[in-house]
PDB file of C-alpha atoms in Angstrom:
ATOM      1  CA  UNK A   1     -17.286   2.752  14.593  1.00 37.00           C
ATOM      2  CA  UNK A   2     -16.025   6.863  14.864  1.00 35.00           C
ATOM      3  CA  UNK A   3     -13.867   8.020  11.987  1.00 37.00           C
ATOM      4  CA  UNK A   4     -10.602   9.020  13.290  1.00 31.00           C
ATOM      5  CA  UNK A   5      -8.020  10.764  10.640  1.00 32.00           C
ATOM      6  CA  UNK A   6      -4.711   9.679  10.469  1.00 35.00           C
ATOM      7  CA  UNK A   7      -2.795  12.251   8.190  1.00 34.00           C
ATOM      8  CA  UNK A   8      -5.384  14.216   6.030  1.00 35.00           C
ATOM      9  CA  UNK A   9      -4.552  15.104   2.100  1.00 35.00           C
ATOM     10  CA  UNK A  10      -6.192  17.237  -0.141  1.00 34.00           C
ATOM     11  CA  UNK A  11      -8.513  16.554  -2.612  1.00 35.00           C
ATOM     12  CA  UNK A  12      -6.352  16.028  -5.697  1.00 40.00           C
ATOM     13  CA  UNK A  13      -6.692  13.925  -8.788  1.00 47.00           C
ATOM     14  CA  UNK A  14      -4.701  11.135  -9.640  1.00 50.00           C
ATOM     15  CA  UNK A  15      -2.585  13.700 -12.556  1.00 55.00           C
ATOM     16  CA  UNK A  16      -2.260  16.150 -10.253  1.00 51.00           C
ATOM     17  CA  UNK A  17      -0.841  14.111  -7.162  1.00 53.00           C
ATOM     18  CA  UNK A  18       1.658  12.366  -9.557  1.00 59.00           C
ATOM     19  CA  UNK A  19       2.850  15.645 -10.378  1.00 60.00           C
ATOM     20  CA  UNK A  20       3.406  16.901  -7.172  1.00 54.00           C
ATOM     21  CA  UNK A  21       4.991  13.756  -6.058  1.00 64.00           C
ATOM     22  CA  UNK A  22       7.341  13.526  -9.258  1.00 59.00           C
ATOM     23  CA  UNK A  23       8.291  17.019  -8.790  1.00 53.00           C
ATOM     24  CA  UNK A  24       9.237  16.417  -4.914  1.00 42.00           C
ATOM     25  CA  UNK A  25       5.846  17.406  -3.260  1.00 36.00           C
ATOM     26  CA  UNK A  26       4.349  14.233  -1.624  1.00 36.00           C
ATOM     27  CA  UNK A  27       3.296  12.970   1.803  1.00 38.00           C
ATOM     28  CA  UNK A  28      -0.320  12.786   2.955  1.00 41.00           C
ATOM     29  CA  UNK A  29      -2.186   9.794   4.644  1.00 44.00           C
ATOM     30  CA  UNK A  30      -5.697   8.143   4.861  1.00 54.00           C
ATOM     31  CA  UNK A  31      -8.333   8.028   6.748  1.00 47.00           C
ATOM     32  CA  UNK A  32      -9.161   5.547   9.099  1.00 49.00           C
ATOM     33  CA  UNK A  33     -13.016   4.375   9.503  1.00 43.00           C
ATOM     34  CA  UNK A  34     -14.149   0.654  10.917  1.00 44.00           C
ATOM     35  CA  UNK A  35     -12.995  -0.931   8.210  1.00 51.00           C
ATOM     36  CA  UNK A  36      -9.193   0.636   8.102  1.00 43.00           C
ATOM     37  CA  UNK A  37      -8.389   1.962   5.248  1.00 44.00           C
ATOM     38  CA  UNK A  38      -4.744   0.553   4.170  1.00 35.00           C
ATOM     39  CA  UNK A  39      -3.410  -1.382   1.944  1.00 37.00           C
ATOM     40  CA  UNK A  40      -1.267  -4.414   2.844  1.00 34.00           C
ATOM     41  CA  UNK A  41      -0.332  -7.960   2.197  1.00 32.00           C
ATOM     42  CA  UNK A  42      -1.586 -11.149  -0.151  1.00 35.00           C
ATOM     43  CA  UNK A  43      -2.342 -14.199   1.223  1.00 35.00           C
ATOM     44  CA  UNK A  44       0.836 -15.723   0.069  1.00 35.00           C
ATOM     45  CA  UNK A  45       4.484 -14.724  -0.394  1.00 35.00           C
ATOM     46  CA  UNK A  46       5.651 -11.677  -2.231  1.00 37.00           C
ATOM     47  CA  UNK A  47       5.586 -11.444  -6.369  1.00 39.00           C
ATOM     48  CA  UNK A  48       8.951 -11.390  -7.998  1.00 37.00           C
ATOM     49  CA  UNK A  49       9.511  -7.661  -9.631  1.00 36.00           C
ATOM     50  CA  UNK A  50       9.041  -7.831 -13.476  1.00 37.00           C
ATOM     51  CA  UNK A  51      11.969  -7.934 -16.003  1.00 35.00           C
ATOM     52  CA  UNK A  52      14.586  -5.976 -13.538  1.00 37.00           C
ATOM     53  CA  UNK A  53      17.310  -3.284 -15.054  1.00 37.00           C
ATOM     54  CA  UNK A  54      20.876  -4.060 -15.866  1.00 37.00           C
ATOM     55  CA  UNK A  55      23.848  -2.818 -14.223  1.00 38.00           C
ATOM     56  CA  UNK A  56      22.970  -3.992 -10.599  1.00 40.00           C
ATOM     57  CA  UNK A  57      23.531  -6.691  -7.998  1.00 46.00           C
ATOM     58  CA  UNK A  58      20.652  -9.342  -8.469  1.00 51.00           C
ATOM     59  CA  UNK A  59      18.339  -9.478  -5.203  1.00 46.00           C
ATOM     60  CA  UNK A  60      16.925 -13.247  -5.580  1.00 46.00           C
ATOM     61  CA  UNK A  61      13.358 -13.782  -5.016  1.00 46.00           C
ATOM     62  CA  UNK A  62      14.021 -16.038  -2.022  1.00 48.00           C
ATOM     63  CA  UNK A  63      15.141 -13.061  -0.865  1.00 82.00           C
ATOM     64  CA  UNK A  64      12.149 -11.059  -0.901  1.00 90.00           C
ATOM     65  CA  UNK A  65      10.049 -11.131   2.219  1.00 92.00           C
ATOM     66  CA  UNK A  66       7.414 -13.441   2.842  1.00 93.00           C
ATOM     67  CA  UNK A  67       3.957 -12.202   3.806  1.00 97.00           C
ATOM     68  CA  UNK A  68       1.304 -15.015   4.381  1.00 96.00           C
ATOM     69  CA  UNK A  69      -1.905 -13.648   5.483  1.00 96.00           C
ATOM     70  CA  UNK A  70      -4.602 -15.953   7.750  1.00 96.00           C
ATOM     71  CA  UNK A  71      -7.578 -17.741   6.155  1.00 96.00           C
ATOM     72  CA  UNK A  72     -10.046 -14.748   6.765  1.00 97.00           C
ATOM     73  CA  UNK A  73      -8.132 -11.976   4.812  1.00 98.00           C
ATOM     74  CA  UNK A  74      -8.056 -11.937   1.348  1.00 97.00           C
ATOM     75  CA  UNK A  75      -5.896  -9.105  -1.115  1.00 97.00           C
ATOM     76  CA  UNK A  76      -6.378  -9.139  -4.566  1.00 97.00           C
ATOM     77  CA  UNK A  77      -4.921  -7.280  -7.080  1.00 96.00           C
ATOM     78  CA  UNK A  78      -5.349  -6.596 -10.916  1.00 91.00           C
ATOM     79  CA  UNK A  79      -2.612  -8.128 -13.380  1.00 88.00           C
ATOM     80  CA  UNK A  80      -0.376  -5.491 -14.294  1.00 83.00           C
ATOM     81  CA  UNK A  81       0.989  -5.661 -18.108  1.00 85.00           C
ATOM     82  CA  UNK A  82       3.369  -2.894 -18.840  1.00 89.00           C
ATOM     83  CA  UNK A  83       5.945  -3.100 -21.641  1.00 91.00           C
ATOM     84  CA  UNK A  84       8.156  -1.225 -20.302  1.00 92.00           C
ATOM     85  CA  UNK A  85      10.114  -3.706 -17.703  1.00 92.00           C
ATOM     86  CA  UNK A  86      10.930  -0.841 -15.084  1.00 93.00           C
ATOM     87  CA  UNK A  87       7.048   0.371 -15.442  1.00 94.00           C
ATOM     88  CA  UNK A  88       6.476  -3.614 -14.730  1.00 95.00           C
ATOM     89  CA  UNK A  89       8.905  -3.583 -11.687  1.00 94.00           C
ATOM     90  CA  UNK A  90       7.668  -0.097 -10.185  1.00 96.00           C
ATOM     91  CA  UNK A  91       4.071  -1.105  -9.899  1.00 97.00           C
ATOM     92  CA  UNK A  92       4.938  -4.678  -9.060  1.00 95.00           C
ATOM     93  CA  UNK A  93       6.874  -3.104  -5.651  1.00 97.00           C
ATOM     94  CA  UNK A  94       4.434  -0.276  -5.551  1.00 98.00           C
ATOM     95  CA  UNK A  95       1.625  -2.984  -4.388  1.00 97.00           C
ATOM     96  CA  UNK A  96       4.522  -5.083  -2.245  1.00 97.00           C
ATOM     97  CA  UNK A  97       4.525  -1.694  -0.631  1.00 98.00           C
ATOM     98  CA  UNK A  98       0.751  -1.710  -0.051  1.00 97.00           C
ATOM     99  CA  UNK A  99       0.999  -5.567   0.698  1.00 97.00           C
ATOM    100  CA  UNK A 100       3.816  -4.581   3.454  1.00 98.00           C
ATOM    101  CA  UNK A 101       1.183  -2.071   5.009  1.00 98.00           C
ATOM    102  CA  UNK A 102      -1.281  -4.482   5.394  1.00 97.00           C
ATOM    103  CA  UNK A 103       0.789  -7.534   6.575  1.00 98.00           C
ATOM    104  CA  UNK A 104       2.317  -5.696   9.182  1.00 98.00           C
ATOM    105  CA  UNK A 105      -1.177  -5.028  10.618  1.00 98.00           C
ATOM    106  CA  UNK A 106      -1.964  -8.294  10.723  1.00 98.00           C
ATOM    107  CA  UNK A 107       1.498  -9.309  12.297  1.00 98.00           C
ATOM    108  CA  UNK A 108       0.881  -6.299  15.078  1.00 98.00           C
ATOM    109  CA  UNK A 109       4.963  -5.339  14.294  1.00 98.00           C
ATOM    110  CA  UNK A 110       5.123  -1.452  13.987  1.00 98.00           C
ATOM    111  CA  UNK A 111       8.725  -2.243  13.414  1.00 98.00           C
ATOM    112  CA  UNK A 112       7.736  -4.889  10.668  1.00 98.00           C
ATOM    113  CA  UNK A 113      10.755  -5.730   7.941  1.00 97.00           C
ATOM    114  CA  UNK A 114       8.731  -5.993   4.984  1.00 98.00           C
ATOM    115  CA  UNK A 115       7.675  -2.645   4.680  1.00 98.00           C
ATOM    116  CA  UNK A 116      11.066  -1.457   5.212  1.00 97.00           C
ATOM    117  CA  UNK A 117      12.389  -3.302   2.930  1.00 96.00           C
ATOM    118  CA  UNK A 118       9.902  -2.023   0.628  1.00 97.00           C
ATOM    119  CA  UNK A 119      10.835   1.595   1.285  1.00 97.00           C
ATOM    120  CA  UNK A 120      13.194   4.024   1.299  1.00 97.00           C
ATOM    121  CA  UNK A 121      15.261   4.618   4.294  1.00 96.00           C
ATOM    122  CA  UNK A 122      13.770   7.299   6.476  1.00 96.00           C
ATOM    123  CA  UNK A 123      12.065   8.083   3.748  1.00 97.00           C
ATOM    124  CA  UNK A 124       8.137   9.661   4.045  1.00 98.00           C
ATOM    125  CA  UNK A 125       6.828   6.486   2.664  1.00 98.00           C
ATOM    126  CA  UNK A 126       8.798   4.312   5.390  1.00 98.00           C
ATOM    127  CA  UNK A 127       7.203   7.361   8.113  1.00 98.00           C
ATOM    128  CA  UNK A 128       3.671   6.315   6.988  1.00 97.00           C
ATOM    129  CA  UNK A 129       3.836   2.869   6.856  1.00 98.00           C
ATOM    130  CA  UNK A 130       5.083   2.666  10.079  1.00 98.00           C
ATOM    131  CA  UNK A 131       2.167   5.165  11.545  1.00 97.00           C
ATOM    132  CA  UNK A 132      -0.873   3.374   9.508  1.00 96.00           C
ATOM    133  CA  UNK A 133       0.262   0.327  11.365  1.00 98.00           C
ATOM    134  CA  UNK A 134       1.044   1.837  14.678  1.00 98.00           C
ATOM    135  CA  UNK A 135      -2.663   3.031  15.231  1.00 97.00           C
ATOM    136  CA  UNK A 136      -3.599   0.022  14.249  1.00 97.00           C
ATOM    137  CA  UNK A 137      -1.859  -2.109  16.966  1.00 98.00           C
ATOM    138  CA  UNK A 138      -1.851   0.906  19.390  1.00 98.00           C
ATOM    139  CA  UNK A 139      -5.793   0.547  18.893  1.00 97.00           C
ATOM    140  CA  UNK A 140      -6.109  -3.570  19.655  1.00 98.00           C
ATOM    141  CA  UNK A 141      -7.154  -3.741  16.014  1.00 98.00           C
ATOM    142  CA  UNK A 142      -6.424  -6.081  12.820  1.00 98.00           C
ATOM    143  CA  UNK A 143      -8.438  -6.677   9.552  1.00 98.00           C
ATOM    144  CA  UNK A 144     -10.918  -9.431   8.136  1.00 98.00           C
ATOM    145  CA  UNK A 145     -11.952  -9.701   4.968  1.00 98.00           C
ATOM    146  CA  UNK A 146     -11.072  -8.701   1.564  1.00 98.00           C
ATOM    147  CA  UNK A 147      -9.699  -5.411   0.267  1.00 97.00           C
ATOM    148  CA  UNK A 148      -9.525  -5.396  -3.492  1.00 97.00           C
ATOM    149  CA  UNK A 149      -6.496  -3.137  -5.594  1.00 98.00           C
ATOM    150  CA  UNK A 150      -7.457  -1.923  -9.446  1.00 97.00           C
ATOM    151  CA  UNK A 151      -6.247   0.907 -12.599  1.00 97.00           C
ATOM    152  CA  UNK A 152      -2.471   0.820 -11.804  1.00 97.00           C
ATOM    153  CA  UNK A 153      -1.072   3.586 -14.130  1.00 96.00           C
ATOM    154  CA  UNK A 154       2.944   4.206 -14.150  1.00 97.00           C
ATOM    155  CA  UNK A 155       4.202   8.007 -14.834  1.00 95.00           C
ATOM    156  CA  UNK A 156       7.909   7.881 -15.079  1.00 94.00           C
ATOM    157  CA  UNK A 157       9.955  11.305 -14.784  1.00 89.00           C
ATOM    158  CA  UNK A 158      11.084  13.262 -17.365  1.00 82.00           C
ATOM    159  CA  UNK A 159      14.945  11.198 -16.350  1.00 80.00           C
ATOM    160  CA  UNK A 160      13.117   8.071 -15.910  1.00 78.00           C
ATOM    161  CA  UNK A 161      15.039   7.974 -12.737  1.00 89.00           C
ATOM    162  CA  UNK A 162      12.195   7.685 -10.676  1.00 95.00           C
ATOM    163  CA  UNK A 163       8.227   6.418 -11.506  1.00 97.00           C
ATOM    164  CA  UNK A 164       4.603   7.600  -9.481  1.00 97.00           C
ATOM    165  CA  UNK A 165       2.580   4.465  -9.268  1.00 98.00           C
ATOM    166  CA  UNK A 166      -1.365   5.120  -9.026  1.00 97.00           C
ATOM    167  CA  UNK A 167      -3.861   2.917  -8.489  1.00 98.00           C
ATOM    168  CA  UNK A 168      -7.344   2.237  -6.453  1.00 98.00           C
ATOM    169  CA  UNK A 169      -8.367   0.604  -3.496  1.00 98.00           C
ATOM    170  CA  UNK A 170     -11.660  -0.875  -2.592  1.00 98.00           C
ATOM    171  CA  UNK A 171     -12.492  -1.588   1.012  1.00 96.00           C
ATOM    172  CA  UNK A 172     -16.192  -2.500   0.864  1.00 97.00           C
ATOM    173  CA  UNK A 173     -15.779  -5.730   2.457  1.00 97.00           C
ATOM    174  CA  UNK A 174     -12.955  -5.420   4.439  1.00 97.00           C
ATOM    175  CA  UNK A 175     -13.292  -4.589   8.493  1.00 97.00           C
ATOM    176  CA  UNK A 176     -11.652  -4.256  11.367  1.00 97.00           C
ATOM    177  CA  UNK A 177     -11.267  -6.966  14.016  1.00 98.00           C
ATOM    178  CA  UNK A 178     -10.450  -6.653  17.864  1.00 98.00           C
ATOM    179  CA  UNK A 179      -7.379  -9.015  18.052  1.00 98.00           C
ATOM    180  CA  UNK A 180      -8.435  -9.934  21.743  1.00 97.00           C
ATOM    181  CA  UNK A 181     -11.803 -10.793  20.857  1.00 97.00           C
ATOM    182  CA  UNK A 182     -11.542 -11.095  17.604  1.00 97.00           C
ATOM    183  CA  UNK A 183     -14.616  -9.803  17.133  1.00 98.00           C
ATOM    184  CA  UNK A 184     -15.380  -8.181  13.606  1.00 98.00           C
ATOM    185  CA  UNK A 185     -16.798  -4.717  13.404  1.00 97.00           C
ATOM    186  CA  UNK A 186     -19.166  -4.712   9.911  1.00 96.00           C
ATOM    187  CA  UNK A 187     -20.024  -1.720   8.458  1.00 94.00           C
ATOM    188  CA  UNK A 188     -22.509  -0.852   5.764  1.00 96.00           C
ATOM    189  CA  UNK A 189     -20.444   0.042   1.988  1.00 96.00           C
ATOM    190  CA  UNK A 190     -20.149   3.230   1.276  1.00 96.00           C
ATOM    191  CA  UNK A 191     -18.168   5.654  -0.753  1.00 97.00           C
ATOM    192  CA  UNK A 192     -15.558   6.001   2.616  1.00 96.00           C
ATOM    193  CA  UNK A 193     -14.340   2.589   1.222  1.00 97.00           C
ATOM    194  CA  UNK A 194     -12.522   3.812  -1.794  1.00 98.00           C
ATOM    195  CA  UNK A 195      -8.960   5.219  -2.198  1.00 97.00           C
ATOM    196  CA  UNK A 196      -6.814   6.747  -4.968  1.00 97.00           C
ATOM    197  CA  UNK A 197      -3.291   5.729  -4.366  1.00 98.00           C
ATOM    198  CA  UNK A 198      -0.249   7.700  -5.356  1.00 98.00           C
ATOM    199  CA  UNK A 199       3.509   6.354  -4.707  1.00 98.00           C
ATOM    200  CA  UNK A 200       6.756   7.752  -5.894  1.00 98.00           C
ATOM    201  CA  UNK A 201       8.753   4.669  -6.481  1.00 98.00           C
ATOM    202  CA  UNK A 202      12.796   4.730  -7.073  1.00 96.00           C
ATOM    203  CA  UNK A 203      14.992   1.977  -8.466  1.00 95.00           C
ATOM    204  CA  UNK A 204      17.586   0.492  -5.637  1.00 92.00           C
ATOM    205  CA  UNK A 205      21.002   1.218  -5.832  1.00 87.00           C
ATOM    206  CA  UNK A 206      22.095  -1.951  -4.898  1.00 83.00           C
ATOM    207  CA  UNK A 207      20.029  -4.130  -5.820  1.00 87.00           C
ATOM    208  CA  UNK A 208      19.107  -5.493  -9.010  1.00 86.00           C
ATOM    209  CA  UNK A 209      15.050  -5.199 -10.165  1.00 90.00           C
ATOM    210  CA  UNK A 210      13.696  -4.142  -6.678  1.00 94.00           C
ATOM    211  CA  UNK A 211      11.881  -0.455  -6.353  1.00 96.00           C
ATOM    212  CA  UNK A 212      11.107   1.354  -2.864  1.00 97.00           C
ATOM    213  CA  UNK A 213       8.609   3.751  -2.006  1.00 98.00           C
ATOM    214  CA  UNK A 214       9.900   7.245  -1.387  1.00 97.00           C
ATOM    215  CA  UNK A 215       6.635   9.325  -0.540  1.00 98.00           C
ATOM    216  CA  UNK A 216       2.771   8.640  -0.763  1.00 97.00           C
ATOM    217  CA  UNK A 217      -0.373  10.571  -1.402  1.00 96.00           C
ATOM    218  CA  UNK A 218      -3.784   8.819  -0.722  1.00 94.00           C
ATOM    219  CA  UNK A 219      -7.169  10.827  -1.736  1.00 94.00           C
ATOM    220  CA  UNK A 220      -9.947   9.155   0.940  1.00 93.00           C
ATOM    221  CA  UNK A 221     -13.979   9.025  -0.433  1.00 96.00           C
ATOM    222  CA  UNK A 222     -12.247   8.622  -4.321  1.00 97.00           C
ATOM    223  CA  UNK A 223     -15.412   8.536  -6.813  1.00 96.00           C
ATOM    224  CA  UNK A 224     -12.956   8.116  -9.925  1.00 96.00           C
ATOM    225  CA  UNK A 225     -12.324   4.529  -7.960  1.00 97.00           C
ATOM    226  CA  UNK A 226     -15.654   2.986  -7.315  1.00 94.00           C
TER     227      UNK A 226
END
């Protein structure tokens, strides 16, 4: 299937894009080839944050939304074990972000809840989300298969107010599918399967343990993630 670009980025290292994004310079999309690019849901519902901070109105995990995925798509990502509770939570909502992506794909909703509720506001993170999906959907296309998620690194700000959550994605056996005829458009591995993933992540306000995405930065054909 033709490449098609969604919104380009440099080519930046995983230091130097969580620099840029902690010090307010982030955006930047991914590319999309036959086998679309994004991350997105698990098959099941979404993972409780890790060891929220005090000081804030508790957001139950019932709360949380669900994203169940069909039988023929399959997420996985590595455990995450962080000392540091809010390094725990960030990453934990940094891949709810990703799983948000990719479960609104699958649900065809460019106007999906969970990755709203998974961003910030209007934010640039909430902007992308919502575009990765669209030309998805606006293309008759879902996903099939199984995209894999790996080396989640934290790097908090100098005020710990706010956290850039890296990590890798590996799409080597994930494709896209024509949701009329569902049929599934295989493509040969290649290094066009592999993202670096940048978010800047910031603790709610309002609600007690859950972290949004504020802006992302994702590096297509990433040979520090195969």
């Amino acid at each position: 299937m033709n490449r098609s670009r969604t919104l380009p980025v440099a080519a930046v290292s995983m230091a130097a894009a969580a620099a840029l994004l902690l010090t307010a310079c982030g955006g930047g999309g991914e590319e999309d080839s036959g086998k679309d690019k994004i991350a997105g849901a698990d098959d099941g519902a979404a993972k409780k944050s890790a060891s929220p901070s005090a000081g804030k109105s508790e957001v139950p995990v019932t709360d949380r939304p669900k994203m169940p995925l069909p039988k023929d798509v399959s997420l996985v990502f590595d455990d995450v074990d962080m000392s540091d509770p809010d390094q725990a939570a960030a990453a934990s909502d940094a891949h709810n972000f990703a799983r948000a992506i990719r479960y609104g794909i699958v649900k065809q909703n460019v106007n999906d809840p969970a990755y709203k509720f998974y961003s910030e506001l209007k934010s640039p993170a909430q902007a992308y989300a919502k575009d990765q999906i669209k030309q998805r959907v606006d293309k008759g296309l879902t996903i099939s298969g199984e995209m894999r998620f790996s080396r989640t690194k934290v790097t908090p700000a100098e005020n710990k107010k706010t956290s850039v959550v890296s990590f890798c994605s590996n799409s080597t056996k994930l494709y896209s599918k024509e949701v009329k005829t569902e049929k599934v458009h295989h493509t040969e591995p290649s290094i066009n399967d592999y993202y670096s993933w940048q978010v800047l992540m910031t603790p709610s306000k309002n609600a007690k343990g859950l972290w949004r995405a504020q802006k992302v930065q994702v590096q297509d054909k990433a040979e520090e993630c195969r």
